[in-house]
PDB file of C-alpha atoms in Angstrom:
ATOM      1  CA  UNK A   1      88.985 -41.218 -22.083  1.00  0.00           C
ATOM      2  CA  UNK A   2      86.231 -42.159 -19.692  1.00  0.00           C
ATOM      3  CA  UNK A   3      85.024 -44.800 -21.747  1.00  0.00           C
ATOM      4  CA  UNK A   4      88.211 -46.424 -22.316  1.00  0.00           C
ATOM      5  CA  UNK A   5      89.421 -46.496 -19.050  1.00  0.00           C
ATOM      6  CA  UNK A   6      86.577 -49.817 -18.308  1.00  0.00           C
ATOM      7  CA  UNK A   7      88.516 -51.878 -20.906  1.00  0.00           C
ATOM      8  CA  UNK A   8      91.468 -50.666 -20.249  1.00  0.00           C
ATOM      9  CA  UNK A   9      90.680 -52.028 -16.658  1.00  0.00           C
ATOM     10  CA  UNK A  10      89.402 -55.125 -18.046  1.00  0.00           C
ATOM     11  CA  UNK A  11      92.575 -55.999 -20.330  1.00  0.00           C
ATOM     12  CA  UNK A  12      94.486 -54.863 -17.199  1.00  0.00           C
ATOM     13  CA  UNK A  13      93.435 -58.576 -16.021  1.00  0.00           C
ATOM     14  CA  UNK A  14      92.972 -60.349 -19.036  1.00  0.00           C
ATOM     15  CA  UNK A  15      95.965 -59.840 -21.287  1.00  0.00           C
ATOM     16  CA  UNK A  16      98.153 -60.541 -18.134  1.00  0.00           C
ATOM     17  CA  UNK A  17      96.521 -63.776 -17.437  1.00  0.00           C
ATOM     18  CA  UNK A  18      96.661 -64.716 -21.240  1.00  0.00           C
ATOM     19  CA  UNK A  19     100.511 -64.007 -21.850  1.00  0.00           C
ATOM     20  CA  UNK A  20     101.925 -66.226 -19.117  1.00  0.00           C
ATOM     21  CA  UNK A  21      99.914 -68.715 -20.395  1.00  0.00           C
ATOM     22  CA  UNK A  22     100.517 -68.490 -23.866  1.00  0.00           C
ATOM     23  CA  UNK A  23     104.046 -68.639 -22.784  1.00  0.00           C
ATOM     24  CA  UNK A  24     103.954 -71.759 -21.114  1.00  0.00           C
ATOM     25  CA  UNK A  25     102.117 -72.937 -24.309  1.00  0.00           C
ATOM     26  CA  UNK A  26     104.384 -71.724 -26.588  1.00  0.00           C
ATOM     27  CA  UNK A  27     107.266 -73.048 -24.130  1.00  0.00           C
ATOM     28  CA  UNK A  28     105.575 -76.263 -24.855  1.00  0.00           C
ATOM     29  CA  UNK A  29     105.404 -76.371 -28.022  1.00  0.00           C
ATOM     30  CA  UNK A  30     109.249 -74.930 -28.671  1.00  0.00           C
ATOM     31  CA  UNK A  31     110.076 -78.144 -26.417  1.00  0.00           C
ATOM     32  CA  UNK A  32     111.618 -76.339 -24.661  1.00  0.00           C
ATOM     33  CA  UNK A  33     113.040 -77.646 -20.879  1.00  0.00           C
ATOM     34  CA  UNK A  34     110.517 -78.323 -18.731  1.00  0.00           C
ATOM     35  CA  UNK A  35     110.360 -80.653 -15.579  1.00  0.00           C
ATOM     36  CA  UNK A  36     106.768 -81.152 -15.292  1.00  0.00           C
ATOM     37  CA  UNK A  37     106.805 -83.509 -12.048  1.00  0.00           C
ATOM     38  CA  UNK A  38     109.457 -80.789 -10.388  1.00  0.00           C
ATOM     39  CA  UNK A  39     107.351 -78.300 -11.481  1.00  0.00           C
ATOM     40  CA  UNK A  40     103.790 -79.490 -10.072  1.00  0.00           C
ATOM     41  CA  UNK A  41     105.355 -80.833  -7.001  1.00  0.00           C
ATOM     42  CA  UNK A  42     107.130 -77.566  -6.210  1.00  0.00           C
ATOM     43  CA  UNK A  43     103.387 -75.989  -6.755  1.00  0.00           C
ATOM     44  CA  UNK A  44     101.496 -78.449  -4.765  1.00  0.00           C
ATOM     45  CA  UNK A  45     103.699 -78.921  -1.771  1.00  0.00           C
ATOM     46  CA  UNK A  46     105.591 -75.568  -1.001  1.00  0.00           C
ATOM     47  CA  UNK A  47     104.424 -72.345  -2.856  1.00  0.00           C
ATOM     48  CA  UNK A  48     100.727 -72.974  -3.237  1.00  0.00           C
ATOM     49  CA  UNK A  49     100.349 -73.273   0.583  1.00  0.00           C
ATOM     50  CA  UNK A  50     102.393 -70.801   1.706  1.00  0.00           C
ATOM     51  CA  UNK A  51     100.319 -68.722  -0.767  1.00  0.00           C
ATOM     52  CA  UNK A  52      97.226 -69.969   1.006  1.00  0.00           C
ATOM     53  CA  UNK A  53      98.564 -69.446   4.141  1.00  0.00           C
ATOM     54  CA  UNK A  54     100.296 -66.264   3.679  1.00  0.00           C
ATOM     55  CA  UNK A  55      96.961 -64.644   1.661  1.00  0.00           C
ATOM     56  CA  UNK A  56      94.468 -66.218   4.460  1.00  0.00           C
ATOM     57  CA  UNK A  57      96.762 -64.635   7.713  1.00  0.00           C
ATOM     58  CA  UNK A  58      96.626 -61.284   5.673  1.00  0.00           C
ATOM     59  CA  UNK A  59      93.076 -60.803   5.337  1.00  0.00           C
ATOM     60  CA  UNK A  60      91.252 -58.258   7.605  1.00  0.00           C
ATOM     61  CA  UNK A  61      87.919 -60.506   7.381  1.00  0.00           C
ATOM     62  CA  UNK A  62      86.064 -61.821  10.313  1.00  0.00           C
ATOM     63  CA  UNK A  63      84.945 -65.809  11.497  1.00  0.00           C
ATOM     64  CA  UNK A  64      81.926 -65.179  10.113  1.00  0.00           C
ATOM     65  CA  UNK A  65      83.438 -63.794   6.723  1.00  0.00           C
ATOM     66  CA  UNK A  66      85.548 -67.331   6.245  1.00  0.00           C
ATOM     67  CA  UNK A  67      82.592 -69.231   6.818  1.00  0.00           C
ATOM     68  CA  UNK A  68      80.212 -67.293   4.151  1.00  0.00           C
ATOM     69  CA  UNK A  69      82.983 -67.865   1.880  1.00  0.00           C
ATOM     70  CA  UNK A  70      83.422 -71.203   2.263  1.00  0.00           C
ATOM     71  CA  UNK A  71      79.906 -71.948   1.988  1.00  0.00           C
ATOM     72  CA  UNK A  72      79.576 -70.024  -0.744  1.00  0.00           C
ATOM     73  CA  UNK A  73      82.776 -72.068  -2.286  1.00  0.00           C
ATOM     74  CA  UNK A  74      81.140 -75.249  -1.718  1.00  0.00           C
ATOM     75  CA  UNK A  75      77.359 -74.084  -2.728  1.00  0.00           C
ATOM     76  CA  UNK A  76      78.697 -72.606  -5.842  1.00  0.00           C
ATOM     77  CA  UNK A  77      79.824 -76.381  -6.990  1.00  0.00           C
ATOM     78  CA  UNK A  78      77.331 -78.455  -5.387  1.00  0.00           C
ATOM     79  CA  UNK A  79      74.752 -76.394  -7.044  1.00  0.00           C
ATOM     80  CA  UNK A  80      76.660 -76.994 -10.295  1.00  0.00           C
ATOM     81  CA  UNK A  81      76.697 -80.416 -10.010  1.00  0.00           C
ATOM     82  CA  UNK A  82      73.063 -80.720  -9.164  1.00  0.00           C
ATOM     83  CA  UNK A  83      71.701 -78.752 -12.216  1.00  0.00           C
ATOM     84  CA  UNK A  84      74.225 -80.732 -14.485  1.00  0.00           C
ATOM     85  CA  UNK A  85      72.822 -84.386 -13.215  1.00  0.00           C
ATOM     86  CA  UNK A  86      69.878 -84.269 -14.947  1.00  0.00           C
ATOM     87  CA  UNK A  87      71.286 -82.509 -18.135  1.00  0.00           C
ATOM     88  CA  UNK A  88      73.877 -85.545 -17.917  1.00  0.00           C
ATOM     89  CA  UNK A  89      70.891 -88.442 -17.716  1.00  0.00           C
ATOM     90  CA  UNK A  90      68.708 -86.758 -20.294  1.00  0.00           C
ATOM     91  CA  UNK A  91      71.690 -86.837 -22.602  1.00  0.00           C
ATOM     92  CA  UNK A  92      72.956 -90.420 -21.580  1.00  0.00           C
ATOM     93  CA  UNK A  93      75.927 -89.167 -21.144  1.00  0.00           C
ATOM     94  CA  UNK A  94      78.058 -91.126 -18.147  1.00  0.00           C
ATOM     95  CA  UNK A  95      78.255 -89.241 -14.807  1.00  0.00           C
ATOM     96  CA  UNK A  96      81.609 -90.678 -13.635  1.00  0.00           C
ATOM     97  CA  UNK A  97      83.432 -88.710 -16.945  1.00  0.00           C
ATOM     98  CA  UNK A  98      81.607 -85.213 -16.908  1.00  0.00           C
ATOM     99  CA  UNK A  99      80.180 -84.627 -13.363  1.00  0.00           C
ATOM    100  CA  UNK A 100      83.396 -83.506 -12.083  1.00  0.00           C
ATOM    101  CA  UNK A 101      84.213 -81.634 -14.982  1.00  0.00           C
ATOM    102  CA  UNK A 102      81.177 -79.643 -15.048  1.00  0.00           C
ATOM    103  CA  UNK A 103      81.448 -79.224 -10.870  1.00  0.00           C
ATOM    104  CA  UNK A 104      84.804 -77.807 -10.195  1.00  0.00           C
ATOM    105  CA  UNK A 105      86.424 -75.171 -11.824  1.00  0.00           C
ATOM    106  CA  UNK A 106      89.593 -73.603 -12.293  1.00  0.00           C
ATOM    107  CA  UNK A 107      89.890 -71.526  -9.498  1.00  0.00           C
ATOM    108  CA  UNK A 108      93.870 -72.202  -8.768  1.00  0.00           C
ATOM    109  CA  UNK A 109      95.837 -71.922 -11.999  1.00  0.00           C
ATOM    110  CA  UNK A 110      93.174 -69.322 -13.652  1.00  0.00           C
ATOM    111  CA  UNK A 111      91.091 -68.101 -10.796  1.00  0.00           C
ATOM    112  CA  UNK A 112      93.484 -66.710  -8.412  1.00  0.00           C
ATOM    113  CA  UNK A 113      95.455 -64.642 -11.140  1.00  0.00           C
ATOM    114  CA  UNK A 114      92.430 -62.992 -12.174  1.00  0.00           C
ATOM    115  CA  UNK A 115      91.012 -62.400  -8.838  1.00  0.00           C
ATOM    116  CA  UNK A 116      94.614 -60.626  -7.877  1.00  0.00           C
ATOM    117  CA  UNK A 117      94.531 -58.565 -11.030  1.00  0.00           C
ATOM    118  CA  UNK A 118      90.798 -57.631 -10.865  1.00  0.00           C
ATOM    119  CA  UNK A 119      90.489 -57.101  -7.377  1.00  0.00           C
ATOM    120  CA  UNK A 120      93.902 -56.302  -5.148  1.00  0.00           C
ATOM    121  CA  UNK A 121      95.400 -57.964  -2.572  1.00  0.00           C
ATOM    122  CA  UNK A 122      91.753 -58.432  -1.148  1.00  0.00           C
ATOM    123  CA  UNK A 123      90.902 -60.110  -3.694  1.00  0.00           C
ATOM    124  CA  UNK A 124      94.217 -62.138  -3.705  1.00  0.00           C
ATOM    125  CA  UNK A 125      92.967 -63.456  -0.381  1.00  0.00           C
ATOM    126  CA  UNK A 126      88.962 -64.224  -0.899  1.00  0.00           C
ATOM    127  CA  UNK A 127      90.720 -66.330  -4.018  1.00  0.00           C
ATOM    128  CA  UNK A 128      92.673 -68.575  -1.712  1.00  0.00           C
ATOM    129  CA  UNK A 129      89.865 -69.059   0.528  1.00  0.00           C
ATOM    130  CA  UNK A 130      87.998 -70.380  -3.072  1.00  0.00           C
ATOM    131  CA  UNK A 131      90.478 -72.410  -3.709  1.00  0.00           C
ATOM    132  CA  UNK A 132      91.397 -74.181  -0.372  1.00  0.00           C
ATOM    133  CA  UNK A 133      87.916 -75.270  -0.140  1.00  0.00           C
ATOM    134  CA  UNK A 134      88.018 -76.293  -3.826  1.00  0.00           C
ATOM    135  CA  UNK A 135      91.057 -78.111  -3.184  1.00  0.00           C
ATOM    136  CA  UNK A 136      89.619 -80.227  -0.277  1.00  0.00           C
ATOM    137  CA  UNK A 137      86.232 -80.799  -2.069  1.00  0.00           C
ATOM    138  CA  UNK A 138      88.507 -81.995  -5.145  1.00  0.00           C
ATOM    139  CA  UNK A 139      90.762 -84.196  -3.032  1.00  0.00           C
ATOM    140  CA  UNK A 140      87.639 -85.876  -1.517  1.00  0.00           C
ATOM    141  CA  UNK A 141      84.367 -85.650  -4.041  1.00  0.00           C
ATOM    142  CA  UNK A 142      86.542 -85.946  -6.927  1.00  0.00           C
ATOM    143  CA  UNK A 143      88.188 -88.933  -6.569  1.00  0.00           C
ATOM    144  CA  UNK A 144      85.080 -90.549  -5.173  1.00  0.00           C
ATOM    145  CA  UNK A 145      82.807 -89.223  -8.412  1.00  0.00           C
ATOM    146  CA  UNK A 146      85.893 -90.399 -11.061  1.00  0.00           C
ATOM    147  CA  UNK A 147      86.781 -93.799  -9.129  1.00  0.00           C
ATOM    148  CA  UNK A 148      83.660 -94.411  -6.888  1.00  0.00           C
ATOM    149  CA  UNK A 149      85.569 -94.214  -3.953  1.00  0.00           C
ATOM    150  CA  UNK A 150      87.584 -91.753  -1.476  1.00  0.00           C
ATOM    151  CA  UNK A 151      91.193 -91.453  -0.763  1.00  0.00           C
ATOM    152  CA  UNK A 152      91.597 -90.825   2.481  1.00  0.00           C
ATOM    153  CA  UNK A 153      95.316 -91.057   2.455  1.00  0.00           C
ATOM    154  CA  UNK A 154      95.460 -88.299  -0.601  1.00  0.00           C
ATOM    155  CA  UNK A 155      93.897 -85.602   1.520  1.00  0.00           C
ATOM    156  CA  UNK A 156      95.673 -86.385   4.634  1.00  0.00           C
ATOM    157  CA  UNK A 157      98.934 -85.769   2.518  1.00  0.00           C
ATOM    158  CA  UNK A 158      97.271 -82.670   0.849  1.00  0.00           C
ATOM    159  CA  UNK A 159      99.526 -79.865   1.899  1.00  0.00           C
ATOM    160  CA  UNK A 160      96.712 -77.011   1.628  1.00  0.00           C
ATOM    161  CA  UNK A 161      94.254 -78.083   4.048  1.00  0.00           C
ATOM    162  CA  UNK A 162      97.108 -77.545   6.473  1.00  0.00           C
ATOM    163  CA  UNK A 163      98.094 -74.343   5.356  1.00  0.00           C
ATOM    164  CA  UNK A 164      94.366 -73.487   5.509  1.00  0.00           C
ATOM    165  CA  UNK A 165      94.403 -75.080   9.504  1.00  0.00           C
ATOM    166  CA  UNK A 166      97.391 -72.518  10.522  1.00  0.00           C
ATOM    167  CA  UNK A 167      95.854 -69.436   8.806  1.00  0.00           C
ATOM    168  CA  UNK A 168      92.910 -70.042  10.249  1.00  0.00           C
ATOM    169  CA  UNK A 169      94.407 -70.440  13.079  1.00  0.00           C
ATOM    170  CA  UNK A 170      96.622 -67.107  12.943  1.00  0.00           C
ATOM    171  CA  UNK A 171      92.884 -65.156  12.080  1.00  0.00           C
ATOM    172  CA  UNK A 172      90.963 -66.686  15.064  1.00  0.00           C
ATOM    173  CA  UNK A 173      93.878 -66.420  17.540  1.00  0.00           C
ATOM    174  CA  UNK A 174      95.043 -63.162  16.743  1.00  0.00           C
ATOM    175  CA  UNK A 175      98.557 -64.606  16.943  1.00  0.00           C
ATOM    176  CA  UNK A 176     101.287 -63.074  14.964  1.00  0.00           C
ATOM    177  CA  UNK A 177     103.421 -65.024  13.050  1.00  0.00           C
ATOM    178  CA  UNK A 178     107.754 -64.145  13.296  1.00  0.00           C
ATOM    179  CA  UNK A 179     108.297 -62.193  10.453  1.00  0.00           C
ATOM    180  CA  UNK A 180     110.898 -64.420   9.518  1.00  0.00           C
ATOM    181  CA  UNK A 181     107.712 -67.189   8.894  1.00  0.00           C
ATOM    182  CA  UNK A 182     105.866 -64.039   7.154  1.00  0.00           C
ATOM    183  CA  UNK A 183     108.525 -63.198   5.013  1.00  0.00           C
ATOM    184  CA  UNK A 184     109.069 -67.074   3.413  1.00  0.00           C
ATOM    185  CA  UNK A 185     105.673 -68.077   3.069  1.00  0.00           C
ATOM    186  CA  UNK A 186     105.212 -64.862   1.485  1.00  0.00           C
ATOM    187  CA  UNK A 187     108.498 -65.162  -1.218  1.00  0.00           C
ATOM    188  CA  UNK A 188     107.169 -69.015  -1.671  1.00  0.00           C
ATOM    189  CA  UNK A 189     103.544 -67.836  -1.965  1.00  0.00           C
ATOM    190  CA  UNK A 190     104.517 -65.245  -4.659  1.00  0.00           C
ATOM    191  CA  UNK A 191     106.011 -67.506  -6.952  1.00  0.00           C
ATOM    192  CA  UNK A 192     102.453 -69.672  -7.019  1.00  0.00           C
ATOM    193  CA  UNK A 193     100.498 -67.500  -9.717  1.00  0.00           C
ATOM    194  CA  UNK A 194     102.925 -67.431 -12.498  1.00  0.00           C
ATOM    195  CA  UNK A 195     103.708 -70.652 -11.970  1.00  0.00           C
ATOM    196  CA  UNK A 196     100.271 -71.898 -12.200  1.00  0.00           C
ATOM    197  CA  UNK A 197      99.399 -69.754 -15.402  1.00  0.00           C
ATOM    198  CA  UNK A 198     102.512 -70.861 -16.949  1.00  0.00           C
ATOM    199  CA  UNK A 199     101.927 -74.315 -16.274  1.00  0.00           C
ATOM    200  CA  UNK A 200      98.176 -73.993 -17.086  1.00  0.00           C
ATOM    201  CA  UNK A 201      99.543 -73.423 -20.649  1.00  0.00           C
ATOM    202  CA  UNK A 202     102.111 -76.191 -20.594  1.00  0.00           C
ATOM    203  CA  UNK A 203      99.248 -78.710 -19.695  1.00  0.00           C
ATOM    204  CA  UNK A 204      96.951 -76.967 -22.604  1.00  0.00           C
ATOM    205  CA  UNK A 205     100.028 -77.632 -25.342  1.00  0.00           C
ATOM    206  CA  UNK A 206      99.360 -81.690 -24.278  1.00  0.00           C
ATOM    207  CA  UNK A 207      95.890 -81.452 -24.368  1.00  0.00           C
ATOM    208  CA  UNK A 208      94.149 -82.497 -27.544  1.00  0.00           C
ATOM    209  CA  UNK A 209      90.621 -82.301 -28.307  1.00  0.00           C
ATOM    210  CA  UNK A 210      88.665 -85.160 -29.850  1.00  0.00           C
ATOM    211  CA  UNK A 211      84.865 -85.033 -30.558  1.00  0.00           C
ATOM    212  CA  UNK A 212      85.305 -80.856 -30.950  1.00  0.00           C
ATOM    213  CA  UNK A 213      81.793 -80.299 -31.147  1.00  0.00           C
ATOM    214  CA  UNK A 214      80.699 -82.698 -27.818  1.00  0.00           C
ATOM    215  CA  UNK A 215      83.587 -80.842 -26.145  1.00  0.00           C
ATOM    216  CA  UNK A 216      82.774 -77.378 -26.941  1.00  0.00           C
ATOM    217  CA  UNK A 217      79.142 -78.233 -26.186  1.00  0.00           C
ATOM    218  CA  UNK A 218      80.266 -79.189 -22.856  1.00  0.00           C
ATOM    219  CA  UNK A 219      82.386 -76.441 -22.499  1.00  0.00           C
ATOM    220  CA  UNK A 220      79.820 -73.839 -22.891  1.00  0.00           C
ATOM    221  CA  UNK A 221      77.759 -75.811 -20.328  1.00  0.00           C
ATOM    222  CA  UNK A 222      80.445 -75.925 -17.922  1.00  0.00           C
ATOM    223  CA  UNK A 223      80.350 -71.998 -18.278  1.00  0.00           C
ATOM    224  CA  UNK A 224      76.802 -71.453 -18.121  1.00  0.00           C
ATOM    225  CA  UNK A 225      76.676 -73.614 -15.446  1.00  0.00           C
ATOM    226  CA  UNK A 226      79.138 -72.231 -13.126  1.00  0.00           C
ATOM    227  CA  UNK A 227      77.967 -68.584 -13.710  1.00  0.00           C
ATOM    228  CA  UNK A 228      74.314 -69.979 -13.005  1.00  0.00           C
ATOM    229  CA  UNK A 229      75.774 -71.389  -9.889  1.00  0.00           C
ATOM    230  CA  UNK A 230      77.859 -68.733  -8.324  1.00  0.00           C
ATOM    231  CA  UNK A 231      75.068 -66.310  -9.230  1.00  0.00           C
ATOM    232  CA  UNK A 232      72.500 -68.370  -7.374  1.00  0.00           C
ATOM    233  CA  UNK A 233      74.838 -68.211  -4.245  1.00  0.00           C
ATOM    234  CA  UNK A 234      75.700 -64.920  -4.148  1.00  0.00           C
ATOM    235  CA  UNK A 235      71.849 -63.659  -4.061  1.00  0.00           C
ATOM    236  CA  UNK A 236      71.034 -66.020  -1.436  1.00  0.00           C
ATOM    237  CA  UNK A 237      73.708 -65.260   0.933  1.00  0.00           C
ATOM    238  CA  UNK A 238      73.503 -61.782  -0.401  1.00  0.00           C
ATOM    239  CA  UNK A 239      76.501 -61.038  -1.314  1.00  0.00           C
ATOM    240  CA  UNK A 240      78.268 -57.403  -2.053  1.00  0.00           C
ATOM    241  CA  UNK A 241      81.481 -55.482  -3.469  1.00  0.00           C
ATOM    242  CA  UNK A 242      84.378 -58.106  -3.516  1.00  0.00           C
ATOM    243  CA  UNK A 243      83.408 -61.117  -2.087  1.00  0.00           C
ATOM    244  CA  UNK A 244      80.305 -61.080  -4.685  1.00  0.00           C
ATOM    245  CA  UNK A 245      82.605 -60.218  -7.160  1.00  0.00           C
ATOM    246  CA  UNK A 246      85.102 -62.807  -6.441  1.00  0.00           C
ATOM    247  CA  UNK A 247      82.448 -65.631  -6.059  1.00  0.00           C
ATOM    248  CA  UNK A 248      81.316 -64.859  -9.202  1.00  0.00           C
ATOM    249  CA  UNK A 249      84.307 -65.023 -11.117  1.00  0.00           C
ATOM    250  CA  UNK A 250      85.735 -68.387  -9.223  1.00  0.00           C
ATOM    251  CA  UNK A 251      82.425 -70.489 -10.191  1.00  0.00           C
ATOM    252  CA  UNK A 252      82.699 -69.240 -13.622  1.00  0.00           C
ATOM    253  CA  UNK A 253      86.108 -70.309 -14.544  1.00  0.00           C
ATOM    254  CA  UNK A 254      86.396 -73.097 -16.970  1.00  0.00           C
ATOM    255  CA  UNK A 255      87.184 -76.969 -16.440  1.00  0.00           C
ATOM    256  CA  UNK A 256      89.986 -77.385 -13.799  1.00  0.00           C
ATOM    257  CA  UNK A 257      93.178 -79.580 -14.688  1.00  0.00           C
ATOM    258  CA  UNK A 258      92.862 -81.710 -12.037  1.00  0.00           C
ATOM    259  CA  UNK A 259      89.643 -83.116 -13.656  1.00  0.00           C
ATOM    260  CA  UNK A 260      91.618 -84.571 -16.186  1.00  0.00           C
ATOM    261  CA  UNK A 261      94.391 -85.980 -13.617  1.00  0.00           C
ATOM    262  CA  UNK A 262      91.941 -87.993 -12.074  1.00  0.00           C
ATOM    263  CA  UNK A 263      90.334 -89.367 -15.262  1.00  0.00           C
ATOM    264  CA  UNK A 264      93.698 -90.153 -16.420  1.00  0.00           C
ATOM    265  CA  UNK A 265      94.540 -91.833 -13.074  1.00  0.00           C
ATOM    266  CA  UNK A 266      91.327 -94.116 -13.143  1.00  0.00           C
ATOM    267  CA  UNK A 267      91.300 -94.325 -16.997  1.00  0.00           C
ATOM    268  CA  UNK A 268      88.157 -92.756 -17.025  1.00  0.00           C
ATOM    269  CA  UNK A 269      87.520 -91.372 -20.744  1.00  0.00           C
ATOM    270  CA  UNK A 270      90.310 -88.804 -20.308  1.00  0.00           C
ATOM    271  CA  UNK A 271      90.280 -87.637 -23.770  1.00  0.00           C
ATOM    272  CA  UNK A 272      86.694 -86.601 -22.902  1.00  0.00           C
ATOM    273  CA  UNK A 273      88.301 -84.576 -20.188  1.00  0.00           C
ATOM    274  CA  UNK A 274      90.773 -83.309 -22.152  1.00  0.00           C
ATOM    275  CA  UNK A 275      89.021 -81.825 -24.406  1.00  0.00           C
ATOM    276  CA  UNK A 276      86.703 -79.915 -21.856  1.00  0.00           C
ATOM    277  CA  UNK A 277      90.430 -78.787 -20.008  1.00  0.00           C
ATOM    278  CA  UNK A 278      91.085 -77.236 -23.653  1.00  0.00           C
ATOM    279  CA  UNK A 279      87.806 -75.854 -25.141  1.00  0.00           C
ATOM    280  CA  UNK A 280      86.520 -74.371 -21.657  1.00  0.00           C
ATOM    281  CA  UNK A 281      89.702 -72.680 -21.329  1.00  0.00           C
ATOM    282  CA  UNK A 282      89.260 -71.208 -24.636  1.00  0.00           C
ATOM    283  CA  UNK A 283      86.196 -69.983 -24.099  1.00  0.00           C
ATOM    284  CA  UNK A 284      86.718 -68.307 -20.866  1.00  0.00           C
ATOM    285  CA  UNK A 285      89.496 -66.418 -22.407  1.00  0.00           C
ATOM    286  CA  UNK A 286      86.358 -65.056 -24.914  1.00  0.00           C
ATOM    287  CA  UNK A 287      83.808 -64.427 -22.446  1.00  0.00           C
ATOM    288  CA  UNK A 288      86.060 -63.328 -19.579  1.00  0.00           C
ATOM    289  CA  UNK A 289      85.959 -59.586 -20.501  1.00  0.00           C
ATOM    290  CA  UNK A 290      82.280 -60.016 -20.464  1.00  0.00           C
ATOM    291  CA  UNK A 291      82.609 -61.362 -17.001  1.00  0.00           C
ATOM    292  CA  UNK A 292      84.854 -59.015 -15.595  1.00  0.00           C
ATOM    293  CA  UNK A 293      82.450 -56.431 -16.823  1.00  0.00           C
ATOM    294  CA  UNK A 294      79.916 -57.436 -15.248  1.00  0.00           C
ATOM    295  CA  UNK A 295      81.466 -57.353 -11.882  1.00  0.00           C
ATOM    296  CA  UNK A 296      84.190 -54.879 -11.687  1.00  0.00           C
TER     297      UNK A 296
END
């Protein structure tokens, strides 16, 4: 019994994670209804921040807790981006297409879900901190590494970084929301993670890979990479229990959707994309086990 009870933690977190995506895949696929704009927009605008904001006014951390996370959030990344540029020139492969892709990872529609199932509530929270910095660094670097320029206007109307504001805000203060304001954000905030597995696997059922073996290739890189990377971080801010844990697994998810939004937005070799969205997905679905292992 005692040795089953590790995978039986394990597929605690993975087979979750994998049904409610293989649902929205196979949703997909039935074509089935499905209102993909009403969907994302819902996500986006109303229960992804109220998930970041209800998580991030939970948490028992301190100031100086948010701010090792956050740098560790946007070390994890930049260092993945810096020991992919020269893997990129040596291959002559253009930076513009695979930078991002091999810089930010998943760490909304996969990354949260598994940090809630692996590590609690806790967990939940050190997620959303991920994330939100993610999602800033994505709104800003990403559109400036795909297009060669910034958007100022798209992260001004990025609803997170405001969420992110007021629960900071709420930690530093010590001010205590009306429950009434707890209670929504948190309703709205619970609907976020199934929606963004299940829509993880709708976007996967569009998704087509061309050039398999470039793409897995790429894949696996994006992996290695972001383990390398998150690794790297948490020994030099040494890092212990959860927040190691949960740095760990957030650098080491695979190719984030958005990566693919933007290259289809500035027609930037999205099938490329596309097919690193797919086959680092698939991956991570193999190796995660081995990753949860090695931190749980």
């Amino acid at each position: 019994m005692d040795l089953l009870a590790p995978l039986s933690g394990i597929a605690a977190v993975v087979v979750p994670v994998f049904l409610i995506a293989a649902l929205g895949f196979g949703w997909s696929r039935a074509k089935l209804p499905y209102d993909s704009a009403f969907i994302t927009t819902f996500a986006i605008n109303v229960s992804t921040p109220c998930l970041v904001f209800s998580s991030l006014a939970r948490l028992s951390l301190g100031g100086d807790d948010l701010l090792i996370m956050a740098a560790a959030s946007i070390g994890s990344m930049a260092l993945a981006g810096l020991l992919a540029t020269p893997i990129l020139l040596a291959s002559r492969l253009p930076l513009r297409v695979y930078l991002p892709a091999l810089s930010f990872p998943n760490g909304g529609n996969m990354g949260i879900p598994v940090c809630l199932f692996a590590f609690g509530e806790t967990g939940l929270g050190l997620a959303v901190l991920f994330f939100a910095t993610l999602a800033v660094l994505q709104f800003t670097i990403g559109p400036a590494l795909a297009a060669g320029r910034t958007d100022v206007k798209q992260v001004l109307r990025t609803p997170v970084i405001y969420a992110v504001a007021l629960a900071v805000l709420v930690l530093t203060t010590g001010f205590q929301p009306p429950q009434w304001v707890t209670n929504t954000t948190t309703l709205l905030g619970n609907c976020a993670v199934p929606l963004m597995l299940f829509s993880l696997g709708v976007a996967l059922a569009g998704l087509r890979m061309e050039g398999m073996v470039r793409s897995l290739a790429m894949s696996a890189l994006r992996l290695l990479l972001g383990f390398a990377a998150g690794w790297a971080m948490v020994e030099i801010l040494d890092l212990e229990g959860t927040i190691r844990g949960v740095v760990l697994l957030e650098s080491t998810m695979p190719v984030a959707v958005f990566n693919y939004l933007w290259a289809l937005r500035y027609n930037n070799a999205p099938q490329e994309v596309a097919g690193m969205v797919l086959g680092s997905t698939a991956l991570s679905f193999l190796t995660l086990p081995l990753l949860l292992a090695a931190v749980m």
